[in-house]
Amino acid sequence: MNPSPAVTAPVQQGGVQDVAAAARRVVDAIVRAGDAIAAQSGDLATALHGVADRIDLAAPPLAERMTTMWLPVDSRLHNPVNGLENPLAPPLEITEGADGDVAGSVTLGLPYQGPPGHVHGGISALLLDHVLGLANIRAGNSGMTARLALTYHRPLPLFEELSVTGRQASVDGRKIHATGTISADGHVAVSAEGLFVRPRAEPGR
Amino acid sequence: MNPSPAVTAPVQQGGVQDVAAAARRVVDAIVRAGDAIAAQSGDLATALHGVADRIDLAAPPLAERMTTMWLPVDSRLHNPVNGLENPLAPPLEITEGADGDVAGSVTLGLPYQGPPGHVHGGISALLLDHVLGLANIRAGNSGMTARLALTYHRPLPLFEELSVTGRQASVDGRKIHATGTISADGHVAVSAEGLFVRPRAEPGR
């Protein structure tokens, strides 16, 4: 079953997604290099500021961007988890979603590290909060996170494919419960329970 | 009271921190520009791949980096929250830390967005998990996150200075409790309670 277009966006060759992917490579390389680039840091920083300057020149005013980025075509592209146009997003790839579940896979490198060789506990929380939210969107009842409880069962390795799942558990009026997991090598490493509250009225934007 | 050197690293002019700061500008600009850079995406991606290639050439083998990045001088620089050499880190700036507390401030832009104009709930979780961990390190008893419970009291705005606090609440054998908050404009928007478990033996690296 294909992912719902409400929760994920198609991968495009070319365009902004390519720029974001290249920026992701830069981020990863910087953390992998560390002090090894100290001697050429001036040149590298200048090159990156040059790219940022070029992008700034093209960027619309912030108020305009805050509107257009929430149009249906763009709203799945800029978030920090599976947003293909956001270099912070690893990105999580939504791979399937049977029975209303949302499932995804991701392999995380050094920028996402917490303990040596393992994923930062807060990054696991970020992935799970987002996937629980996507499961709610997919189920047609979504809201803002009110409570999120994470249990860390075992360390989550870097450099290995991780499976992330989310599903809506129940809806009670405006209160929505969802659960999810992150697994490595078939073992659940982190699990989450979330309470989300649907706004009284949909936002106008 | 100055931050403990165990939890934060000095800001340096020049060096890798400048490269990371420039990469942060690129990340922010990409998310602010969106489709406005579609027409020049090929050129921009090529420029960024060029920078990544240069850094890759200088980077040590991964196994070597995995060792050196955990030496005391580097170990506070590469994490995704206050790591000045990690472009994913906003970075959170540790501003004070009286009575063993850890306090920090940060202003978040579009790459960290969840709901329109507001911080992604998972980013709040990332900041709090990390600051609770820093509070434990500062208190001299630290461990891996076992449970983290977040309560979202109100939406947290982008583009405004946020205050983050963490403190160790109690230690019971290997079990460590810590709490923390994120506030905007003097109001607590997100609070966290964490249970951390000290390893039976310190890792050998």
XYZ file of C-alpha atoms in Angstrom:
410
model
C 0.000 0.000 0.000
C 1.384 3.359 -0.971
C 1.892 6.118 1.568
C -0.952 8.594 1.735
C -0.163 11.819 -0.086
C -1.240 13.580 3.116
C 1.791 12.307 5.013
C 4.617 12.143 2.525
C 5.740 13.868 -0.641
C 7.143 12.303 -3.813
C 10.908 12.255 -4.229
C 11.922 14.534 -7.084
C 15.120 14.518 -9.082
C 16.337 18.058 -9.472
C 14.929 21.095 -7.770
C 15.086 22.113 -4.127
C 15.282 18.500 -2.929
C 18.692 18.191 -4.613
C 19.946 21.340 -2.874
C 18.725 20.040 0.491
C 20.388 16.664 -0.143
C 23.685 18.391 -0.974
C 23.416 20.510 2.197
C 22.843 17.294 4.176
C 26.133 15.969 2.769
C 27.889 19.141 3.947
C 26.422 18.821 7.460
C 27.456 15.181 7.699
C 30.952 15.843 6.352
C 31.580 18.671 8.845
C 30.740 16.456 11.826
C 32.802 13.592 10.386
C 35.788 15.840 9.762
C 35.902 17.930 12.936
C 39.309 19.473 13.502
C 40.684 17.984 10.290
C 39.235 20.994 8.425
C 40.493 23.617 10.871
C 43.287 24.738 8.527
C 40.920 25.384 5.600
C 37.979 26.577 7.674
C 38.187 30.145 6.356
C 37.877 29.024 2.735
C 35.103 26.560 3.507
C 33.107 29.076 5.531
C 33.471 31.649 2.736
C 32.228 29.150 0.152
C 29.200 28.283 2.297
C 28.398 31.930 3.053
C 28.527 32.520 -0.705
C 25.896 29.837 -1.265
C 23.765 31.205 1.588
C 24.006 34.706 0.102
C 22.809 33.461 -3.293
C 19.853 31.668 -1.711
C 18.996 34.690 0.448
C 18.839 36.865 -2.673
C 16.251 34.546 -4.212
C 14.200 33.910 -1.063
C 10.800 35.591 -0.756
C 9.973 37.824 2.214
C 9.396 35.721 5.344
C 5.689 36.583 5.597
C 5.118 35.351 2.044
C 7.059 32.145 2.688
C 5.097 31.490 5.899
C 1.959 31.427 3.771
C 3.120 29.469 0.729
C 4.910 26.772 2.729
C 1.570 25.730 4.203
C -0.143 25.248 0.869
C -0.936 21.563 0.280
C 1.810 21.090 -2.303
C 4.568 22.342 0.007
C 3.378 21.489 3.497
C 4.953 18.031 3.591
C 8.323 19.149 2.263
C 9.842 21.409 4.919
C 9.485 19.619 8.268
C 12.633 18.479 10.133
C 11.844 14.738 9.999
C 10.671 13.670 6.526
C 10.808 17.048 4.802
C 12.782 16.428 1.615
C 13.501 20.161 1.259
C 14.781 20.535 4.860
C 18.451 19.582 5.301
C 17.862 18.945 9.032
C 15.536 16.052 8.136
C 17.623 12.818 7.882
C 15.146 12.381 5.990
C 12.867 9.660 7.315
C 11.533 7.748 4.316
C 7.893 6.684 4.595
C 7.946 3.194 3.185
C 4.512 1.738 3.842
C 1.371 2.316 5.772
C -1.094 -0.580 5.869
C -4.186 -0.463 8.081
C -3.756 3.249 8.689
C -0.312 2.804 10.222
C 2.565 4.982 9.181
C 5.893 3.207 8.793
C 9.237 4.581 7.784
C 12.896 3.792 7.586
C 15.995 5.842 8.180
C 19.726 5.416 8.719
C 21.321 8.082 10.913
C 24.901 9.351 10.789
C 27.171 11.282 13.136
C 25.186 14.562 13.264
C 22.411 12.654 15.076
C 24.694 11.053 17.674
C 24.074 11.017 21.412
C 26.125 8.384 23.269
C 29.136 7.047 21.336
C 27.934 5.197 18.244
C 24.268 5.630 19.114
C 21.342 7.854 18.241
C 20.689 10.855 20.535
C 17.655 10.125 22.745
C 16.164 13.457 21.747
C 16.429 12.580 18.062
C 14.421 9.400 18.749
C 11.825 11.615 20.448
C 11.767 13.932 17.419
C 11.198 11.043 15.006
C 8.442 9.528 17.140
C 6.578 12.769 17.824
C 6.481 13.380 14.098
C 5.420 9.877 13.067
C 2.642 9.808 15.689
C 1.455 13.108 14.211
C 1.548 11.643 10.701
C -0.477 8.631 11.864
C -3.100 11.031 13.197
C -3.156 13.007 9.952
C -3.553 9.795 8.025
C -6.410 8.701 10.298
C -8.156 12.013 9.665
C -8.066 13.287 13.273
C -4.995 15.264 14.136
C -3.946 17.798 16.728
C -1.132 19.388 18.659
C 1.048 17.275 20.952
C -0.179 17.604 24.563
C 1.825 14.796 26.157
C 4.528 12.521 24.843
C 5.964 9.670 26.889
C 9.041 7.893 25.617
C 10.528 4.656 26.910
C 14.073 3.744 25.917
C 14.468 -0.032 25.972
C 17.914 -0.335 24.426
C 20.444 1.904 22.673
C 19.699 2.673 19.030
C 22.702 2.286 16.708
C 23.947 4.823 14.170
C 24.726 3.634 10.605
C 22.062 0.885 10.633
C 18.620 0.951 9.067
C 15.970 1.795 11.658
C 12.239 1.110 11.358
C 9.824 3.678 12.721
C 6.106 2.986 13.117
C 3.154 5.041 14.288
C -0.544 4.352 14.647
C -3.545 6.110 16.021
C -4.819 4.161 19.028
C -8.064 5.950 19.950
C -10.061 9.154 19.629
C -12.133 10.514 22.508
C -13.703 13.805 21.511
C -10.817 16.218 20.923
C -8.333 13.870 22.617
C -6.352 11.611 20.326
C -4.014 8.823 21.456
C -1.275 7.447 19.250
C 1.599 5.043 19.761
C 4.818 4.245 17.952
C 8.151 2.486 18.028
C 11.667 2.655 16.653
C 13.326 -0.703 16.016
C 16.762 -1.831 14.972
C 17.486 -5.343 13.749
C 13.940 -6.420 14.627
C 14.086 -5.269 18.260
C 12.077 -2.342 19.609
C 14.563 0.167 21.023
C 12.283 3.122 21.776
C 8.516 3.260 22.207
C 6.219 6.259 22.520
C 2.721 7.073 23.673
C 1.296 10.436 22.734
C -1.777 12.439 23.625
C -2.758 14.971 20.987
C -5.525 17.551 21.230
C -7.482 18.685 18.188
C -7.858 22.474 18.012
C -11.382 23.784 18.613
C -11.300 25.302 15.151
C -8.986 24.498 12.272
C -6.303 27.154 11.785
C -7.191 29.527 8.983
C -3.888 29.036 7.187
C 28.259 31.617 37.608
C 29.939 30.406 34.463
C 28.816 27.243 32.742
C 30.756 24.172 33.732
C 33.323 23.177 31.117
C 31.802 19.697 31.345
C 28.565 20.849 29.714
C 29.521 23.532 27.249
C 32.444 24.510 25.079
C 33.908 27.969 24.496
C 32.832 29.832 21.381
C 35.767 30.193 19.020
C 36.227 32.671 16.218
C 37.609 30.855 13.225
C 38.000 27.133 12.848
C 35.360 24.460 12.486
C 32.762 26.461 14.417
C 32.760 29.050 11.620
C 32.205 26.360 8.999
C 29.306 24.926 11.018
C 27.797 28.398 11.452
C 28.005 29.007 7.704
C 26.363 25.616 7.032
C 23.579 26.593 9.463
C 22.986 29.705 7.347
C 22.690 27.514 4.232
C 20.192 25.180 5.934
C 18.076 28.103 7.119
C 18.181 29.841 3.737
C 17.076 26.692 1.876
C 13.986 26.290 4.058
C 13.196 30.013 3.809
C 13.560 29.992 0.025
C 11.770 26.791 -0.935
C 10.691 26.786 -4.579
C 12.213 30.214 -5.182
C 15.567 28.473 -5.803
C 14.170 25.769 -8.080
C 15.553 27.441 -11.220
C 19.123 27.580 -9.871
C 19.006 24.345 -7.912
C 21.508 22.595 -10.168
C 24.161 25.266 -9.611
C 23.508 25.457 -5.875
C 23.627 21.683 -5.440
C 26.884 21.530 -7.413
C 28.442 24.238 -5.217
C 27.411 22.405 -2.034
C 28.617 19.035 -3.324
C 31.931 20.746 -4.095
C 32.235 21.861 -0.474
C 31.233 18.411 0.787
C 33.849 16.805 -1.491
C 36.579 19.082 -0.094
C 35.599 18.254 3.478
C 35.394 14.532 2.691
C 38.952 14.622 1.341
C 40.206 16.046 4.644
C 38.092 13.890 6.973
C 39.810 11.090 8.889
C 38.589 7.485 8.607
C 35.334 7.033 10.513
C 36.856 4.709 13.136
C 39.495 7.323 13.968
C 36.891 10.086 14.189
C 34.679 7.946 16.452
C 37.574 7.855 18.894
C 38.837 11.438 18.746
C 35.378 13.018 18.954
C 34.953 11.542 22.423
C 38.138 13.003 23.802
C 37.365 15.654 26.442
C 38.293 18.580 24.221
C 35.914 17.556 21.438
C 33.098 15.748 23.190
C 30.977 18.837 23.804
C 31.307 20.198 20.279
C 29.497 17.744 18.027
C 26.111 17.039 19.600
C 22.911 18.143 17.785
C 21.751 20.572 20.498
C 24.606 22.768 21.760
C 27.407 21.348 19.616
C 29.058 24.385 18.049
C 30.657 22.192 15.358
C 27.366 20.478 14.418
C 25.241 22.472 11.939
C 22.103 20.623 13.099
C 22.476 22.228 16.546
C 20.572 25.571 16.600
C 22.878 25.874 18.723
C 21.465 26.156 22.226
C 23.635 28.618 24.114
C 24.303 27.709 27.750
C 23.988 31.037 29.525
C 24.088 30.275 33.236
C 23.909 27.466 35.677
C 23.475 28.450 39.310
C 22.854 25.834 42.014
C 23.782 23.031 39.647
C 21.033 23.940 37.186
C 21.744 24.165 33.501
C 20.085 27.057 31.689
C 20.282 28.033 28.086
C 18.759 30.237 25.469
C 17.978 29.733 21.811
C 15.968 31.320 19.020
C 14.688 28.867 16.418
C 13.992 29.523 12.741
C 12.033 27.779 10.001
C 14.044 24.524 9.832
C 12.767 23.727 13.358
C 9.091 24.403 12.584
C 6.197 22.091 13.457
C 2.791 23.841 13.371
C 2.719 27.125 11.442
C 4.964 29.648 13.186
C 5.759 27.319 16.064
C 8.510 24.972 17.173
C 8.121 21.283 16.266
C 7.088 19.320 19.373
C 9.870 16.840 18.685
C 12.462 19.623 18.619
C 11.299 20.673 22.100
C 11.790 17.049 23.174
C 15.290 17.038 21.672
C 16.290 20.212 23.539
C 14.900 18.952 26.845
C 16.383 15.462 26.640
C 19.767 17.040 26.064
C 19.528 19.681 28.796
C 18.367 17.122 31.350
C 21.395 15.069 30.372
C 23.672 18.101 30.799
C 22.187 18.757 34.250
C 23.056 15.193 35.202
C 26.587 15.538 33.860
C 26.991 18.756 35.816
C 25.705 17.077 38.976
C 28.267 14.315 38.530
C 25.777 11.451 38.083
C 24.770 10.836 34.507
C 23.297 8.023 32.487
C 21.320 6.996 29.442
C 17.733 8.166 29.008
C 15.336 5.421 30.159
C 12.087 7.397 30.193
C 11.223 10.904 29.108
C 7.775 12.420 29.689
C 6.960 15.706 28.006
C 3.971 17.940 28.672
C 3.103 20.635 26.150
C 1.326 23.495 27.923
C 1.217 26.009 25.089
C 2.670 26.430 21.605
C 6.285 27.576 21.462
C 6.954 30.394 18.983
C 9.657 30.506 16.333
C 11.804 33.657 16.014
C 11.628 34.504 19.751
C 14.222 33.867 22.436
C 13.404 30.720 24.382
C 14.738 29.804 27.827
C 15.590 26.186 28.539
C 16.341 24.896 32.035
C 17.338 21.530 33.440
C 18.100 20.278 36.920
C 18.820 16.984 38.552
C 15.974 16.180 40.956
C 17.157 13.012 42.718
C 19.504 10.055 42.572
C 18.467 6.595 43.783
C 21.267 4.131 43.159
C 21.698 3.946 39.391
C 18.381 5.739 38.784
C 18.593 9.463 38.205
C 15.614 11.819 37.914
C 15.868 15.191 36.220
C 13.359 17.845 35.215
C 13.340 20.777 32.849
C 11.304 23.404 31.047
C 11.218 25.527 27.927
C 9.733 28.990 28.357
C 8.837 31.828 26.027
C 8.115 35.331 27.259
C 8.234 34.124 30.872
C 5.652 31.359 30.447
C 6.517 27.658 30.614
C 5.473 26.128 27.294
C 6.942 22.614 27.615
C 8.032 20.687 30.693
C 9.888 17.402 30.974
C 10.575 14.699 33.515
C 13.280 12.206 32.752
C 14.528 8.980 34.253
C 18.134 8.208 33.440
C 20.039 5.037 34.323
C 23.758 5.073 35.038
C 25.636 2.290 33.222
C 26.989 -0.486 35.443
C 30.444 0.311 34.165
C 31.665 3.397 32.364
C 32.126 2.807 28.646
C 35.755 2.178 27.771
C 35.842 4.900 25.129
